[in-house]
CSV table of N, CA and C in Angstrom, one decimal:
chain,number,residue,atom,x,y,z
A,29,UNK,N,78.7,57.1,123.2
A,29,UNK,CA,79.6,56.1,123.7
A,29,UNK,C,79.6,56.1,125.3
A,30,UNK,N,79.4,55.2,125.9
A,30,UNK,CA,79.2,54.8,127.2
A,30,UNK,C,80.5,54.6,128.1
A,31,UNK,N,80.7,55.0,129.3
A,31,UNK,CA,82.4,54.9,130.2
A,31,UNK,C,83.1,53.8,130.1
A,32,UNK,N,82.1,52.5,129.9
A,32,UNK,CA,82.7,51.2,129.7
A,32,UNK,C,83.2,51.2,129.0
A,33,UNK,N,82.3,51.2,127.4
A,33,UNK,CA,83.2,51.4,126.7
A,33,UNK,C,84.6,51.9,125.9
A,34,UNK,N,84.1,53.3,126.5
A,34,UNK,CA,85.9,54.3,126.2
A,34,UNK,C,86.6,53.7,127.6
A,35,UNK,N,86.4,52.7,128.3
A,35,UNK,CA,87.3,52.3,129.4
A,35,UNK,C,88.1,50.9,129.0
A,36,UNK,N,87.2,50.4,128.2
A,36,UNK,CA,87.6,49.3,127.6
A,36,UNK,C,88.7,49.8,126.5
A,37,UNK,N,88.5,50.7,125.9
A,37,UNK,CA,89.5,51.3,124.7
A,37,UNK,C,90.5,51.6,125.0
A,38,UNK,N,90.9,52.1,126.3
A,38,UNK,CA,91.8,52.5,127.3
A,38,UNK,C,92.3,51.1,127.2
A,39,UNK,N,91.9,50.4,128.0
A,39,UNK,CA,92.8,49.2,128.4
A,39,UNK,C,93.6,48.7,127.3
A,40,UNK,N,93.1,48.3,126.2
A,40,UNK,CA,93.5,47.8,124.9
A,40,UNK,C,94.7,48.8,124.4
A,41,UNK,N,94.5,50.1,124.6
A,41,UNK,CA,95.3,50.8,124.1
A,41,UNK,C,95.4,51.3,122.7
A,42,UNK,N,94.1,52.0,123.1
A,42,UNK,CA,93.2,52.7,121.8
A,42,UNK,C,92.5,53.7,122.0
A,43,UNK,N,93.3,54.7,122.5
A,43,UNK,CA,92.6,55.7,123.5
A,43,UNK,C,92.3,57.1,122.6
A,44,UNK,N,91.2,57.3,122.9
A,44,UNK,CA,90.8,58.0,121.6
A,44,UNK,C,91.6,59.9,121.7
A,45,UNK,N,91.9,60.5,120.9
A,45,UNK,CA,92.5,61.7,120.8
A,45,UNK,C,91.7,62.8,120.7
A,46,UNK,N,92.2,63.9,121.0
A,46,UNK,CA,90.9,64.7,120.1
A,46,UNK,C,92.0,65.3,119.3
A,47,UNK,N,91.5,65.9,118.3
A,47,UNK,CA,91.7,66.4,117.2
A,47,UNK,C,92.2,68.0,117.1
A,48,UNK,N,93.0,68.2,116.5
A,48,UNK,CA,93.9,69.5,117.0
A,48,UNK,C,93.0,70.6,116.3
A,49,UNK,N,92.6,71.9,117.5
A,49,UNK,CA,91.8,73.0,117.3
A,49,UNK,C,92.3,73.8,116.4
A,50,UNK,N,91.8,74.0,115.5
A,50,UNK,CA,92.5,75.7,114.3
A,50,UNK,C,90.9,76.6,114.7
A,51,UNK,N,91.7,77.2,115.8
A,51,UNK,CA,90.6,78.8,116.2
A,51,UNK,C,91.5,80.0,115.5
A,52,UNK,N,90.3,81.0,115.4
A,52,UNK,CA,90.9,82.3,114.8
A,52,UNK,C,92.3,82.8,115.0
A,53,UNK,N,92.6,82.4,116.5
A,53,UNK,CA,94.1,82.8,116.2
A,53,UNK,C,95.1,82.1,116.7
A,54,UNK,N,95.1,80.7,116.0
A,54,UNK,CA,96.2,79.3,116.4
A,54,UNK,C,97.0,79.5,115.6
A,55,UNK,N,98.4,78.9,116.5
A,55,UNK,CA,99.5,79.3,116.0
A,55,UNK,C,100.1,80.7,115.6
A,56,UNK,N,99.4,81.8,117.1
A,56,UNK,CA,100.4,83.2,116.6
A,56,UNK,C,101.1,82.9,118.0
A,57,UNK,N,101.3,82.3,118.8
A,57,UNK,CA,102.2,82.5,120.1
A,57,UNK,C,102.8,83.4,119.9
A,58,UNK,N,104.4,83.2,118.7
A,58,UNK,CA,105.0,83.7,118.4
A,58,UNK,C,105.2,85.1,118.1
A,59,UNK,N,104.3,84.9,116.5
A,59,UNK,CA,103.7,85.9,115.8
A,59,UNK,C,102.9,86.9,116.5
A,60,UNK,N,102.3,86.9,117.4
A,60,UNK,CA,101.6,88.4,118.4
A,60,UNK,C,102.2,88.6,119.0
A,61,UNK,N,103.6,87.9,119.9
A,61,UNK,CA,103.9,88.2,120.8
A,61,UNK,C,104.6,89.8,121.2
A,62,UNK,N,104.8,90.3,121.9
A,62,UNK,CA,105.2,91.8,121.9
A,62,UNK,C,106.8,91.5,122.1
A,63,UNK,N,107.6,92.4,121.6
A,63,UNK,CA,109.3,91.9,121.9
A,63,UNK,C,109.7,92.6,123.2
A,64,UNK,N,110.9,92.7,123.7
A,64,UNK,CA,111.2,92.6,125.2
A,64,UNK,C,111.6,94.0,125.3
A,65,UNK,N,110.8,94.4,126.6
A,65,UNK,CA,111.0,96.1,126.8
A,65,UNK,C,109.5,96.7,126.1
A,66,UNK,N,108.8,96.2,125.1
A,66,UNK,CA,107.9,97.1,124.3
A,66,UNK,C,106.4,96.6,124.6
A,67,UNK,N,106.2,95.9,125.9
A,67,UNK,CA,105.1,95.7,126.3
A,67,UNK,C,104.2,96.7,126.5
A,68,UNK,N,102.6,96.6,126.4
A,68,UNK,CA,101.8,97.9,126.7
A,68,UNK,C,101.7,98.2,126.2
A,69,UNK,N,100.4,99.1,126.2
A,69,UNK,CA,99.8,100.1,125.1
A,69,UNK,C,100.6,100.9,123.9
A,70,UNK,N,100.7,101.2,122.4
A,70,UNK,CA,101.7,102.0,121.5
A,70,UNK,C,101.9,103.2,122.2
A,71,UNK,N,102.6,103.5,121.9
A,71,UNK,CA,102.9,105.4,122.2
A,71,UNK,C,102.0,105.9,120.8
A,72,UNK,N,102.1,107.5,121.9
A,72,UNK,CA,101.1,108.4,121.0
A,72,UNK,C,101.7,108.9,119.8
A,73,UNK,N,103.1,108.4,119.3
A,73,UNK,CA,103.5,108.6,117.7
A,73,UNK,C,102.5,107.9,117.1
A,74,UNK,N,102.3,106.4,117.4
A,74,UNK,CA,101.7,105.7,116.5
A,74,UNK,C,100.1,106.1,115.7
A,75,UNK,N,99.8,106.9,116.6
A,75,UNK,CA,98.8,107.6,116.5
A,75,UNK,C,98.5,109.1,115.7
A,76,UNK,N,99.8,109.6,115.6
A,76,UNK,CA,99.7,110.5,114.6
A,76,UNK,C,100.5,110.4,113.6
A,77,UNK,N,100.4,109.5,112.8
A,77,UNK,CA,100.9,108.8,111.4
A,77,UNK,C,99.7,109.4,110.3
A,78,UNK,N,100.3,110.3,109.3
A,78,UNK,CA,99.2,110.4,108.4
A,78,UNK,C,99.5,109.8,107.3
A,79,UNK,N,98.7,108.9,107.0
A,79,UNK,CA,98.0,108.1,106.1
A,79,UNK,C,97.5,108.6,104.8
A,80,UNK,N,97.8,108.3,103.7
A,80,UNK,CA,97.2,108.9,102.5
A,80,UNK,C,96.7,107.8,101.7
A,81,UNK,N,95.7,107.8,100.6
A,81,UNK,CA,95.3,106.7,99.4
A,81,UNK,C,96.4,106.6,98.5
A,82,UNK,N,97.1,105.6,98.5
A,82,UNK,CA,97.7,105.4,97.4
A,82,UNK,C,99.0,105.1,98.3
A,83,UNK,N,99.4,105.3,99.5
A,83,UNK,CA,100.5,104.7,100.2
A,83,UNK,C,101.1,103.5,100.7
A,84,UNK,N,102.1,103.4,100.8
A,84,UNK,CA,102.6,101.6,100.7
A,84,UNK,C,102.9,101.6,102.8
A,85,UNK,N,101.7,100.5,103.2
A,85,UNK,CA,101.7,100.1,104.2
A,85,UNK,C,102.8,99.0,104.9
A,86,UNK,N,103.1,98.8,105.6
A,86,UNK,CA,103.4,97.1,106.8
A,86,UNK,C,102.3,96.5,107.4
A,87,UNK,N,101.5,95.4,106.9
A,87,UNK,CA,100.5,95.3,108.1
A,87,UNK,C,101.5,94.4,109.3
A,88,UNK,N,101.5,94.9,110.6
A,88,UNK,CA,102.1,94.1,111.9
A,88,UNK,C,101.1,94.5,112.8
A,89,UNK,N,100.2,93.0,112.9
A,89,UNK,CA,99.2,93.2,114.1
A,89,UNK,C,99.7,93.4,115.6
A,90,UNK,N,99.4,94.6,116.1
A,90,UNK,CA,100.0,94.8,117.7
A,90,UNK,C,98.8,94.2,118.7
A,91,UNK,N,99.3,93.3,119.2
A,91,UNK,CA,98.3,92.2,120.1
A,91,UNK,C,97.8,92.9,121.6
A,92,UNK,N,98.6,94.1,121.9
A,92,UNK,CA,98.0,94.7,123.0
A,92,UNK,C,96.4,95.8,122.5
A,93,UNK,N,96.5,95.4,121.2
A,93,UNK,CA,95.1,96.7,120.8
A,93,UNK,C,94.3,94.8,120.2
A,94,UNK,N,93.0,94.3,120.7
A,94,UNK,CA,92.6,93.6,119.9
A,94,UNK,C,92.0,94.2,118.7
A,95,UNK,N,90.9,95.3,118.9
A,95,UNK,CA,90.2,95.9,118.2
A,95,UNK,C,90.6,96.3,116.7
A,96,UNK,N,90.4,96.1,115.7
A,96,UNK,CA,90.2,96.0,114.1
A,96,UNK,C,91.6,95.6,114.1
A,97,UNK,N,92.2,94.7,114.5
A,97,UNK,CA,93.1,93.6,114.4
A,97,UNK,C,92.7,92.6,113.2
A,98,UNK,N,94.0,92.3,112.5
A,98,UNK,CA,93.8,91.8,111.4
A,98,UNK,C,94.0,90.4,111.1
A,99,UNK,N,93.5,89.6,110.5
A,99,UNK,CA,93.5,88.1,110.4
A,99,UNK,C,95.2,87.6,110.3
A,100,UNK,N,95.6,86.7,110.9
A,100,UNK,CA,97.0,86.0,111.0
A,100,UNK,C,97.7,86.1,110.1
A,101,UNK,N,96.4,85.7,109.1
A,101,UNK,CA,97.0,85.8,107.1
A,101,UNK,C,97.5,87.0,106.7
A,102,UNK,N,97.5,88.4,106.9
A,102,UNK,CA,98.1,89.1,106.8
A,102,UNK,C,98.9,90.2,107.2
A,103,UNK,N,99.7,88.9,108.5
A,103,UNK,CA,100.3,89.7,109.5
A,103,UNK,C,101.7,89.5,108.8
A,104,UNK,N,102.7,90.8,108.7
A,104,UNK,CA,103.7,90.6,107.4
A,104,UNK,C,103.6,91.1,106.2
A,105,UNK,N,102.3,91.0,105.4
A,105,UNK,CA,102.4,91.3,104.1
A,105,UNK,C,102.6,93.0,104.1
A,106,UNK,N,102.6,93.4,103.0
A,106,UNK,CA,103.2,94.9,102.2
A,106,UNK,C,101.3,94.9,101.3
A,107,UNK,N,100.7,96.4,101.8
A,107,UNK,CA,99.7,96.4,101.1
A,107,UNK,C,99.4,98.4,100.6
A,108,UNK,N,98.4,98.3,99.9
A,108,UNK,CA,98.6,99.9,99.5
A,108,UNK,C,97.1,100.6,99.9
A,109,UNK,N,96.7,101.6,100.6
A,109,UNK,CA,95.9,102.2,100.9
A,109,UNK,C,95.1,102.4,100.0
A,110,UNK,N,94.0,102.4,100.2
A,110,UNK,CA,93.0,102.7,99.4
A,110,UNK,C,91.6,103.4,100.1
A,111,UNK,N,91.5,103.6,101.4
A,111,UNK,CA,90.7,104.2,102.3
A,111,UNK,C,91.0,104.8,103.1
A,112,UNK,N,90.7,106.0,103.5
A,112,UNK,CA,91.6,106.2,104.9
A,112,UNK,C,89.8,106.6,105.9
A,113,UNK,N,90.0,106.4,107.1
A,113,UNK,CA,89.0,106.3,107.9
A,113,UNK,C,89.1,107.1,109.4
A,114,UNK,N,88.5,107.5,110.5
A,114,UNK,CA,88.9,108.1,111.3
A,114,UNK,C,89.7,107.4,112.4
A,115,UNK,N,89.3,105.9,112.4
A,115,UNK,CA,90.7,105.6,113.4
A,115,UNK,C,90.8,104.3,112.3
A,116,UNK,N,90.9,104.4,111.6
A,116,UNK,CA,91.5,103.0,110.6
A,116,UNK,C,91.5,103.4,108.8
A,117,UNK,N,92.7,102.2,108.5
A,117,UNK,CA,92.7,102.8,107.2
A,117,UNK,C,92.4,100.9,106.1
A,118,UNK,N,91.9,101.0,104.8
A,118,UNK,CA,91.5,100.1,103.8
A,118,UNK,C,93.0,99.8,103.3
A,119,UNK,N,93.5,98.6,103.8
A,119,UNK,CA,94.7,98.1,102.9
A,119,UNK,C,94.2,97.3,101.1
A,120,UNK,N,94.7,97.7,100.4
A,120,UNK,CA,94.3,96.2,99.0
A,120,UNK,C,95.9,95.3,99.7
A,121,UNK,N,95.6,94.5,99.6
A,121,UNK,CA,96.4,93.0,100.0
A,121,UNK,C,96.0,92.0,99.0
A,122,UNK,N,97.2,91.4,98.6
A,122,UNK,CA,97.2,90.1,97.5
A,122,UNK,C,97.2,89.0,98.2
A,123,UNK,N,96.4,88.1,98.5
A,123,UNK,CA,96.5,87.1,99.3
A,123,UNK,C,96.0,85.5,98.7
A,124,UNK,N,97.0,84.6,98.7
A,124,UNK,CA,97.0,83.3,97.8
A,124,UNK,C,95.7,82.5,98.4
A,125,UNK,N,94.7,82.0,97.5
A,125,UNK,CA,93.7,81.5,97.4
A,125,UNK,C,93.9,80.0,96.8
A,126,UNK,N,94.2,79.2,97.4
A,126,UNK,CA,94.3,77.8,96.4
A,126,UNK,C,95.2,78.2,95.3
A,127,UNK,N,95.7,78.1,94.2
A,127,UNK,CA,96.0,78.5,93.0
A,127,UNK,C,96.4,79.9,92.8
A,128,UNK,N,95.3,80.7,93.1
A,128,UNK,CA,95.6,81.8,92.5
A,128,UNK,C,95.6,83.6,93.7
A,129,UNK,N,95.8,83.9,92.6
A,129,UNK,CA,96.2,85.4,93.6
A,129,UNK,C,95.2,86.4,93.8
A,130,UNK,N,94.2,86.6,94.9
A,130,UNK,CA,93.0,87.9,94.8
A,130,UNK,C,94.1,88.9,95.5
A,131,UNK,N,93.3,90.2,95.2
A,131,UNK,CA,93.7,91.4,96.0
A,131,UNK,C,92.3,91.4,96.5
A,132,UNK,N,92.2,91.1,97.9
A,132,UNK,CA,91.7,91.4,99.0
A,132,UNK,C,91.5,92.9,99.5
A,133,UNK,N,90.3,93.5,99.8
A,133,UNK,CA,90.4,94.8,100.5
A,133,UNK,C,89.7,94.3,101.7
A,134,UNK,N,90.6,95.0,103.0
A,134,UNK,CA,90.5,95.0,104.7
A,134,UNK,C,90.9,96.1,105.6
A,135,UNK,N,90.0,96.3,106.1
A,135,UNK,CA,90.0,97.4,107.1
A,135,UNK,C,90.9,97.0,108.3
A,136,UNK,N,92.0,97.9,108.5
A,136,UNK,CA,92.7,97.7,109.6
A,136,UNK,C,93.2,99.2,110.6
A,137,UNK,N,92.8,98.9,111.8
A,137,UNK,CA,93.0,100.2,112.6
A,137,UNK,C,94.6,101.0,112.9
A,138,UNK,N,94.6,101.9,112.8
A,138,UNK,CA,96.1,102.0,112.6
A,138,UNK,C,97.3,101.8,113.9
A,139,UNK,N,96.9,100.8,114.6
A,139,UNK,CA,98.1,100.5,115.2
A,139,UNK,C,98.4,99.5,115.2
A,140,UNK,N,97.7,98.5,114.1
A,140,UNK,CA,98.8,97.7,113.2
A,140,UNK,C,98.9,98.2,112.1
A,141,UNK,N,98.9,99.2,111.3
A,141,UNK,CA,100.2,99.8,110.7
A,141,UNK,C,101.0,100.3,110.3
A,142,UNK,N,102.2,100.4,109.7
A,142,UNK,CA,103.2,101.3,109.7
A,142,UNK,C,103.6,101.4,108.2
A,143,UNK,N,103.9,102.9,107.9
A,143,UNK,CA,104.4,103.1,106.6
A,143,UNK,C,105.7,102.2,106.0
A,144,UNK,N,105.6,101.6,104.9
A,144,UNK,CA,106.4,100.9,104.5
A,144,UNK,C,107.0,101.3,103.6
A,145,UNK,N,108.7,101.1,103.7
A,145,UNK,CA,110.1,101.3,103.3
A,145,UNK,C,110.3,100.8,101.5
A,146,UNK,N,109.4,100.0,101.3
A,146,UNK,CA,109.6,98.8,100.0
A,146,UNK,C,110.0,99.8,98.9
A,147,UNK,N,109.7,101.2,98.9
A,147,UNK,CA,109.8,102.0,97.7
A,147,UNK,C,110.9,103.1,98.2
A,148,UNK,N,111.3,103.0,98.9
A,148,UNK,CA,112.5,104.1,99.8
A,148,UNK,C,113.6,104.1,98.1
A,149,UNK,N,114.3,102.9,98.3
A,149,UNK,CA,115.2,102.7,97.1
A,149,UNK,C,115.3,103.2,96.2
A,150,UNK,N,114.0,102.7,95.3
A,150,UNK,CA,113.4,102.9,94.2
A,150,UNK,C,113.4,104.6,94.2
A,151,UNK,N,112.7,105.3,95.2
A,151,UNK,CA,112.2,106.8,94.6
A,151,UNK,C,113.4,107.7,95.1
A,152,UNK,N,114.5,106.7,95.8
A,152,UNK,CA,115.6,107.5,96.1
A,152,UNK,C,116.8,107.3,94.8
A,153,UNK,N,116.4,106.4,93.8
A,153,UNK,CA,117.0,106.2,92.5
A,153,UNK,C,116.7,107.3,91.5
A,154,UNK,N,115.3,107.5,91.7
A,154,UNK,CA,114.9,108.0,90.8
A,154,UNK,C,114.8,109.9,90.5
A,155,UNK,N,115.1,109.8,92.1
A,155,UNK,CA,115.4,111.0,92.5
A,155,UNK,C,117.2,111.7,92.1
A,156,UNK,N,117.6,110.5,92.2
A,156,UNK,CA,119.4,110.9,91.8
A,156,UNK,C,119.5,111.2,90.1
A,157,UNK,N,118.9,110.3,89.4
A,157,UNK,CA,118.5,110.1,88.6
A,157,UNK,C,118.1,111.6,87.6
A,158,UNK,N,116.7,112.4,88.3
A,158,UNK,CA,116.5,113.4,88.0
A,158,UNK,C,117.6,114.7,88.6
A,159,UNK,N,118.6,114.4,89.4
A,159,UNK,CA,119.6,115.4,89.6
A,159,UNK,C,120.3,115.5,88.6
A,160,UNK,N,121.0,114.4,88.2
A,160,UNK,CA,121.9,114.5,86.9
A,160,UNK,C,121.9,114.7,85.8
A,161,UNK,N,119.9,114.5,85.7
A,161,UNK,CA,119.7,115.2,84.5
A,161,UNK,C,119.6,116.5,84.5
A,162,UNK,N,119.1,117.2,85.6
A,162,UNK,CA,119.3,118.6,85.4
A,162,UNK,C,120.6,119.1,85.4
A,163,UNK,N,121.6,118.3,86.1
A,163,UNK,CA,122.8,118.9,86.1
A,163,UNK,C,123.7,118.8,85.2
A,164,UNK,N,123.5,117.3,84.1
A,164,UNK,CA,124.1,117.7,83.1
A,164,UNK,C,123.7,118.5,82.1
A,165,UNK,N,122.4,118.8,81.9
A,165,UNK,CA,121.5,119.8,81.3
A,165,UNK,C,121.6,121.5,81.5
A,166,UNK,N,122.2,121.7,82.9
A,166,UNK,CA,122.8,122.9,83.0
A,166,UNK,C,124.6,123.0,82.1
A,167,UNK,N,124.7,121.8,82.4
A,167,UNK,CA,126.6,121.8,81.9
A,167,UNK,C,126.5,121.8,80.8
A,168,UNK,N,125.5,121.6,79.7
A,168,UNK,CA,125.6,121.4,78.1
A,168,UNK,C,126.0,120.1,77.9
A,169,UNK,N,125.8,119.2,78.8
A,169,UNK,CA,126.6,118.0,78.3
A,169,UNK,C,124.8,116.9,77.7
A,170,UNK,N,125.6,115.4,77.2
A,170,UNK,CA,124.2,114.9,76.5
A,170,UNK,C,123.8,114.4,78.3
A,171,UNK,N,122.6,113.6,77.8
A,171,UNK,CA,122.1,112.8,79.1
A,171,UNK,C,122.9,111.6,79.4
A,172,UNK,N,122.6,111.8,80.7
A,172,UNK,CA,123.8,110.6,81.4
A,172,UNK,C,122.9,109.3,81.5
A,173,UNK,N,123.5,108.2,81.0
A,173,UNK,CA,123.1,107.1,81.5
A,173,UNK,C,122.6,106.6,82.7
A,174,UNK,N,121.0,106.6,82.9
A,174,UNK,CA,120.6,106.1,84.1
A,174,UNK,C,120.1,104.9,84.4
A,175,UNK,N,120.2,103.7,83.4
A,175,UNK,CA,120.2,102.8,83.9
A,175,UNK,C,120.9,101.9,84.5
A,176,UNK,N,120.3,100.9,85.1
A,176,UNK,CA,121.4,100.1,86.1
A,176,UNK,C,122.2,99.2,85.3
A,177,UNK,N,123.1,98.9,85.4
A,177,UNK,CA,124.4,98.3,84.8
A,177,UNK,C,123.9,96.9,84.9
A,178,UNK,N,124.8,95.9,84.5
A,178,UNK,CA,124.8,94.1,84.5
A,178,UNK,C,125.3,93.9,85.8
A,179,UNK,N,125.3,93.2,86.7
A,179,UNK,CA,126.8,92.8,87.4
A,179,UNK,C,126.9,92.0,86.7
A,180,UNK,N,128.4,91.6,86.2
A,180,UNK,CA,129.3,90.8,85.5
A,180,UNK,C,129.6,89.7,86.7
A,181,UNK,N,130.5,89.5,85.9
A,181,UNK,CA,130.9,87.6,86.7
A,181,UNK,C,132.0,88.8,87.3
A,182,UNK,N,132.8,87.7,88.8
A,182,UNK,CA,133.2,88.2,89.9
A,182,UNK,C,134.7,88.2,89.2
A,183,UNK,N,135.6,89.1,89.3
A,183,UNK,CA,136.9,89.0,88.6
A,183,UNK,C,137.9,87.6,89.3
A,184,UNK,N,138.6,87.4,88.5
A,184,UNK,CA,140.1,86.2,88.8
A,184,UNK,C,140.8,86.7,89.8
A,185,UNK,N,141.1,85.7,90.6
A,185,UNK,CA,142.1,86.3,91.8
A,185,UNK,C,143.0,85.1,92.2
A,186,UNK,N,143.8,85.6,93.0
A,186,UNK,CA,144.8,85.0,93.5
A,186,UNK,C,144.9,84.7,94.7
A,187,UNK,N,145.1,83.3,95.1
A,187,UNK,CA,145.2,82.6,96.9
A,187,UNK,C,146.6,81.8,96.9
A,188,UNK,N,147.1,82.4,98.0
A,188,UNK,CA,148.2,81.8,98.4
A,188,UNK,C,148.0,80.9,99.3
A,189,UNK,N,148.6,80.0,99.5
A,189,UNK,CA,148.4,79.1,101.0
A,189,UNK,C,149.7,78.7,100.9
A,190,UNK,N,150.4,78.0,101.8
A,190,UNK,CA,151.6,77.7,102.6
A,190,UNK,C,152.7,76.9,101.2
A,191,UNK,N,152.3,76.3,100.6
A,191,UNK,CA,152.8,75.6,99.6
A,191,UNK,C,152.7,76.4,98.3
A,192,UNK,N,151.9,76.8,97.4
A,192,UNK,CA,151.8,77.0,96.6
A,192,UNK,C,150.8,78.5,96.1
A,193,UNK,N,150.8,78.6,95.1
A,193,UNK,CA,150.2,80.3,94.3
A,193,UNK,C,149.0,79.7,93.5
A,194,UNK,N,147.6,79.7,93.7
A,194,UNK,CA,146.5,79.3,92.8
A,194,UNK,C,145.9,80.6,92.2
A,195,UNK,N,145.4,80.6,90.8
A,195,UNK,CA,145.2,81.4,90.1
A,195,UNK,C,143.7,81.0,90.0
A,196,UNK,N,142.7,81.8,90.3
A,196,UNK,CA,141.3,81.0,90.5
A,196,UNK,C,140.5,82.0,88.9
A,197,UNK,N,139.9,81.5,88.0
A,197,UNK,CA,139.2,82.6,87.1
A,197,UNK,C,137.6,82.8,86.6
A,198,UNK,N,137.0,83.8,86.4
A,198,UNK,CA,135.7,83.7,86.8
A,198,UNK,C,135.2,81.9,86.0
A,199,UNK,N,133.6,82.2,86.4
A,199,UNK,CA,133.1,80.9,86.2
A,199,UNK,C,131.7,81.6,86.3
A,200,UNK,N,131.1,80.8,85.6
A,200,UNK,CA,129.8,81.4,85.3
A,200,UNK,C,128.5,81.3,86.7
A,201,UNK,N,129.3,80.2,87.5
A,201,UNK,CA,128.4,79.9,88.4
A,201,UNK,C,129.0,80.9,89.7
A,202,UNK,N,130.0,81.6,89.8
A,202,UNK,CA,130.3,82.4,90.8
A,202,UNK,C,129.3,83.7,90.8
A,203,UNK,N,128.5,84.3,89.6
A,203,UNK,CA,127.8,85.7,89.8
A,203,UNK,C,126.6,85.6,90.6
């Protein structure tokens, strides 16, 4: 296309656009950005994190290290070790494909990541769990109930306001 011509387009008001860039890492402004005060290189904790196979990660890519920085797509997800390496460890990661769900394996250096909490709950359940069996087991008593209960619908209560006493009672759509 010749100047005339895209000059002529111009005038008419048909001015040609270009087309919006998706490079490797558009749209992380946000997302890489470092938060306020925590700029610069990690501290040397992050560095002595040990890593085992079979442990539940955070991947959070840290944008001051580029090097074995991980694709945008799995900045956020929860993944489980399956490698461990001298400065990087093998996440498995489930990651949506059109339709359906692969587990993905990716090497990521370890200062994007950090041990993840997702099972804290759980193994702190199951830990109270095995106290009360030994402890009722010391007392002679049977085994205590350790599963988790229903929550029920929210109980009936009562609201006053300036005029009058309302008696409100559960409803199936309050739980």
């Amino acid at each position: 296309m010749c100047i005339r011509d895209r000059y002529q387009r111009r005038v008419r008001g048909q001015e040609e656009r270009m087309v919006k860039s998706e490079g490797y890492r558009c749209c992380t402004r946000d997302m890489f950005s470092r938060p306020f005060r925590a700029r610069g290189m990690p501290n040397l904790s992050t560095y002595l994190v040990n890593f085992k196979v079979g442990d539940y990660v955070d991947i959070k890519a840290n944008s001051a290290i580029q090097q074995g920085m991980p694709h945008k797509t799995y900045h956020g997800r929860t993944g489980i070790v399956w490698n461990v390496t001298k400065r990087a460890v093998g996440v498995l990661v489930n990651k949506q494909v059109g339709g359906r769900v692969m587990a993905k394996k990716i090497h990521v250096r370890v200062e994007h990541v950090t041990p993840s909490a997702c099972r804290k709950q759980f193994l702190d359940r199951v830990k109270a769990n095995d106290d009360a069996k030994v402890a009722a087991k010391a007392a002679g008593q049977p085994k205590p109930n350790t599963k988790r209960p229903v929550r029920g619908p929210k109980p009936g209560r009562s609201i006053r306001t300036e005029t009058c006493l309302l008696y409100t009672s559960p409803s199936p759509r309050d739980s």
